[in-house]
Short mmCIF file of C-alpha atoms in Angstrom, two decimals:
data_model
loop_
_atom_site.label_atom_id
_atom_site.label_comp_id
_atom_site.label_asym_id
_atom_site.label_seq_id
_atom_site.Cartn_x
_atom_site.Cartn_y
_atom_site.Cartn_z
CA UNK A 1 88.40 93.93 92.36
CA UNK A 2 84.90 92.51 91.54
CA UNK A 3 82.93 94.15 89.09
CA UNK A 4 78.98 93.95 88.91
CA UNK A 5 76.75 92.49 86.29
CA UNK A 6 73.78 93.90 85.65
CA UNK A 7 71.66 90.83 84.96
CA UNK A 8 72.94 89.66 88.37
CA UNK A 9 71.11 90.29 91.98
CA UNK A 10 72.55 92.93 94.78
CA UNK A 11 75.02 90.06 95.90
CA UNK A 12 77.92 88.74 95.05
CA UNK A 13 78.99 85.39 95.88
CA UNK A 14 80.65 85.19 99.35
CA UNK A 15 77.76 87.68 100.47
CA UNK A 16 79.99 90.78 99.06
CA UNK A 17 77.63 93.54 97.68
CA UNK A 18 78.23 94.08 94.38
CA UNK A 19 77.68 97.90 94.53
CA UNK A 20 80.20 100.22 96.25
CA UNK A 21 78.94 100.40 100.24
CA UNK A 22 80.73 101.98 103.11
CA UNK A 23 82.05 99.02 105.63
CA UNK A 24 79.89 98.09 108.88
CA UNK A 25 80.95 97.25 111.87
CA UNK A 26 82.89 98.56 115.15
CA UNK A 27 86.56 99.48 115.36
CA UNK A 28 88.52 97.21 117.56
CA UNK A 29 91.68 98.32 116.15
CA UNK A 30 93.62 101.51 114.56
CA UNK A 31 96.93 101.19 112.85
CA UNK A 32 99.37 103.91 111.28
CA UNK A 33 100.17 101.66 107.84
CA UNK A 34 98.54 98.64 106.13
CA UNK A 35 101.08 96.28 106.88
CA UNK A 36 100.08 96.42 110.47
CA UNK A 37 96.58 96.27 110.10
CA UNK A 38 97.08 93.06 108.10
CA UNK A 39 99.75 91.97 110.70
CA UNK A 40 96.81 92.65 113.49
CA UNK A 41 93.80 90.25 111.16
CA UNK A 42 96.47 87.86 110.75
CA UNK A 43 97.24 87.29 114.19
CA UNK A 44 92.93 87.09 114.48
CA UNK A 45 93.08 84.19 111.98
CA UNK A 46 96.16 82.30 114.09
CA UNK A 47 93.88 82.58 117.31
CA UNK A 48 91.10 81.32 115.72
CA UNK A 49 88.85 84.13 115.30
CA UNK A 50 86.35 84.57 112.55
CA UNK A 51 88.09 87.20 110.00
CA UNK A 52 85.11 86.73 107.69
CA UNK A 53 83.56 89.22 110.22
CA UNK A 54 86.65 91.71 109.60
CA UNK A 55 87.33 94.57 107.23
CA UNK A 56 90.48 96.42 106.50
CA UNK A 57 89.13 100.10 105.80
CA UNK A 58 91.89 102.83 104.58
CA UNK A 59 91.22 106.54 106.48
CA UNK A 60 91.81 109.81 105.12
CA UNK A 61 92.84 108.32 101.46
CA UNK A 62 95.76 110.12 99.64
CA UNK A 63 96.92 110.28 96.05
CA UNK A 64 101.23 110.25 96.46
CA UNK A 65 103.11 110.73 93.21
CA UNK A 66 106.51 109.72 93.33
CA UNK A 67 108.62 111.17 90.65
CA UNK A 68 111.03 108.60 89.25
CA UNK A 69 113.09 110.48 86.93
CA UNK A 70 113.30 113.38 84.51
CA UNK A 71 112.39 112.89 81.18
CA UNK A 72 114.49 113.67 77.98
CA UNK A 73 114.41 113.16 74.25
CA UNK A 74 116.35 109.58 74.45
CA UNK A 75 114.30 108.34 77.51
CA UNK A 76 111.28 108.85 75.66
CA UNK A 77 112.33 107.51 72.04
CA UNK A 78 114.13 104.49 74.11
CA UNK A 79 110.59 103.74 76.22
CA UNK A 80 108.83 104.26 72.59
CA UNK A 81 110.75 101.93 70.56
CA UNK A 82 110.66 99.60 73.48
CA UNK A 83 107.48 99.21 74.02
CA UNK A 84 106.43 99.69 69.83
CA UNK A 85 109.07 96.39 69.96
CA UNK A 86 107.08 94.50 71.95
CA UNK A 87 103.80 95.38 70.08
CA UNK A 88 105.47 94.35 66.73
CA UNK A 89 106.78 91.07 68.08
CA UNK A 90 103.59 90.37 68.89
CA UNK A 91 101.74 91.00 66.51
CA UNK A 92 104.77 89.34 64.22
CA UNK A 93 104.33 86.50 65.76
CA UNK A 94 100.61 86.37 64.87
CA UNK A 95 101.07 87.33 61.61
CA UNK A 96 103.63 84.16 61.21
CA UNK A 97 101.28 81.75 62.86
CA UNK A 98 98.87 82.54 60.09
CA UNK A 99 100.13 83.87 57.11
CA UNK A 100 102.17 80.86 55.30
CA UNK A 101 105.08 82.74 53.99
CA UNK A 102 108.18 83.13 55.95
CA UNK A 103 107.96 83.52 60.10
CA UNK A 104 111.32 85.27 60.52
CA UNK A 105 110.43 87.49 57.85
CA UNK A 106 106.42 88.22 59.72
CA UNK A 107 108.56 88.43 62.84
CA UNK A 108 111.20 90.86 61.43
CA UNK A 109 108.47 92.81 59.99
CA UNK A 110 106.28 93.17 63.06
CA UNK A 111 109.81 93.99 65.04
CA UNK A 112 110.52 97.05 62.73
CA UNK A 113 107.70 98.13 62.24
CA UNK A 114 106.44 98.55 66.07
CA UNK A 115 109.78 99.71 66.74
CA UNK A 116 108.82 102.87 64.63
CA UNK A 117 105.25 103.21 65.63
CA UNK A 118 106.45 103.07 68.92
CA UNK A 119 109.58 106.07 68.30
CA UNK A 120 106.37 107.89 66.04
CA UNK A 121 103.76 107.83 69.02
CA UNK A 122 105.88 108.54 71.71
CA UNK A 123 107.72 111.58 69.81
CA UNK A 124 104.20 112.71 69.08
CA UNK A 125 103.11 112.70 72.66
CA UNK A 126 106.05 114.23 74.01
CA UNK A 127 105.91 116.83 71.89
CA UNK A 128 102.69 117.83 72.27
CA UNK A 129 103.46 118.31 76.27
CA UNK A 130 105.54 121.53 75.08
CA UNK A 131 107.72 120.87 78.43
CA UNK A 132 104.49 121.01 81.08
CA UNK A 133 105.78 117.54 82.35
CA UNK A 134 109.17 116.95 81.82
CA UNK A 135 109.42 114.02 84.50
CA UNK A 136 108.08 110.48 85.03
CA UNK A 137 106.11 109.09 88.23
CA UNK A 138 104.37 106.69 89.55
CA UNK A 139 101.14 107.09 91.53
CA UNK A 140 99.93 105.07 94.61
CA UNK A 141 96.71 105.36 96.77
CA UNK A 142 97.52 105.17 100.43
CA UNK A 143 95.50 105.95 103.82
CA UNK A 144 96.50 108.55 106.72
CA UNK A 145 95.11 105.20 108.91
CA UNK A 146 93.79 101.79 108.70
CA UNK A 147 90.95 100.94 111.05
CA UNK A 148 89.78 97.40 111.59
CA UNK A 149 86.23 96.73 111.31
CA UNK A 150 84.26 94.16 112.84
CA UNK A 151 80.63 92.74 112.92
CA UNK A 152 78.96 93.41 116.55
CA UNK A 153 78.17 90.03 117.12
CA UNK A 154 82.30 89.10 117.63
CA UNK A 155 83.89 92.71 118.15
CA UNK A 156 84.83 92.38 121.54
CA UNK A 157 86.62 89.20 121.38
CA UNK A 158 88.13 90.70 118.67
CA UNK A 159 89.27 93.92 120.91
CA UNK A 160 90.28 91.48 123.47
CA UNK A 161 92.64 89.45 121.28
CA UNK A 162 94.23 92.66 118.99
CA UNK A 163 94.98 94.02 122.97
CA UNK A 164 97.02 90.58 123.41
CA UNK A 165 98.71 91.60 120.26
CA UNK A 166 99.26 94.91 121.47
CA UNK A 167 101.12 93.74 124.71
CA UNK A 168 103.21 91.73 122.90
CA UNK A 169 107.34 92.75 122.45
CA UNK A 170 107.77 94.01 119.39
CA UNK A 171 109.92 91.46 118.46
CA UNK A 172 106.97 88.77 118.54
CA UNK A 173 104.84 90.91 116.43
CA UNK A 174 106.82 90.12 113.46
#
């Protein structure tokens, strides 16, 4: 991800735009997931094509949740005082570095105490979902299609090469 500065011109380096703009270019390929769209632009770059001129472009974008797991009481307080653990060994262990008086003792400190900041916040936020979202997930953004994009000026070589690809046994594809 590239994000834009404001002091900066309309280009990034590379000749990227640095503002959010829909892909140009013709479609000389359409695949059902990413991994064979990428399979198709790297077969391009071992026949010596010009991939600069390509673009990946996700179709029909969908948000999937997977659920993972319900959630309880212990899962919660256990992922608190994990993570609160971490945190306090952290910041421990900059306490220790510059405070003069005992590490173990900055490190111990930091330990317990993010271990109950962690238990505190997490308790906190779990109870405040009153049982609306008992359940833990993870999100991923993923396309219906993936069409590959490329400038006019080498689209039809690129056609011509992806239909190579396409007449290939599957077995060579991989």
């Amino acid at each position: 991800m590239m994000v834009s500065s404001p002091f900066g011109g309309n280009r990034a380096p590379g000749n990227l735009p640095r503002l959010p703009t829909p892909p140009t270019g013709w479609p000389i390929g359409s695949y059902a997931t990413y991994g064979e769209a990428q399979q198709a632009v790297d077969f391009l770059a071992e026949s010596e094509f010009s991939v600069s001129d390509v673009t990946i472009v996700g179709v029909d974008l969908m948000l999937v949740e997977r659920v993972i797991g319900k959630l309880s009481w212990g899962r919660v307080l256990g992922t608190g005082a994990v993570s609160g653990a971490w945190f306090g060994l952290f910041a421990g262990l900059l306490l220790g570095l510059f405070v003069n008086q005992g590490f173990a003792l900055q490190l111990l400190t930091g330990l317990v105490l993010g271990v109950l900041s962690g238990l505190m916040f997490a308790a906190i936020g779990y109870s405040m979902s009153r049982g609306r979202r008992d359940f833990s997930s993870a999100s991923q953004l993923v396309a219906g299609r993936y069409d590959v994009l490329c400038q006019p000026r080498s689209a039809e070589q690129g056609r011509e090469l992806l239909a190579k690809l396409a007449l290939k046994p599957p077995s060579a594809n991989i």
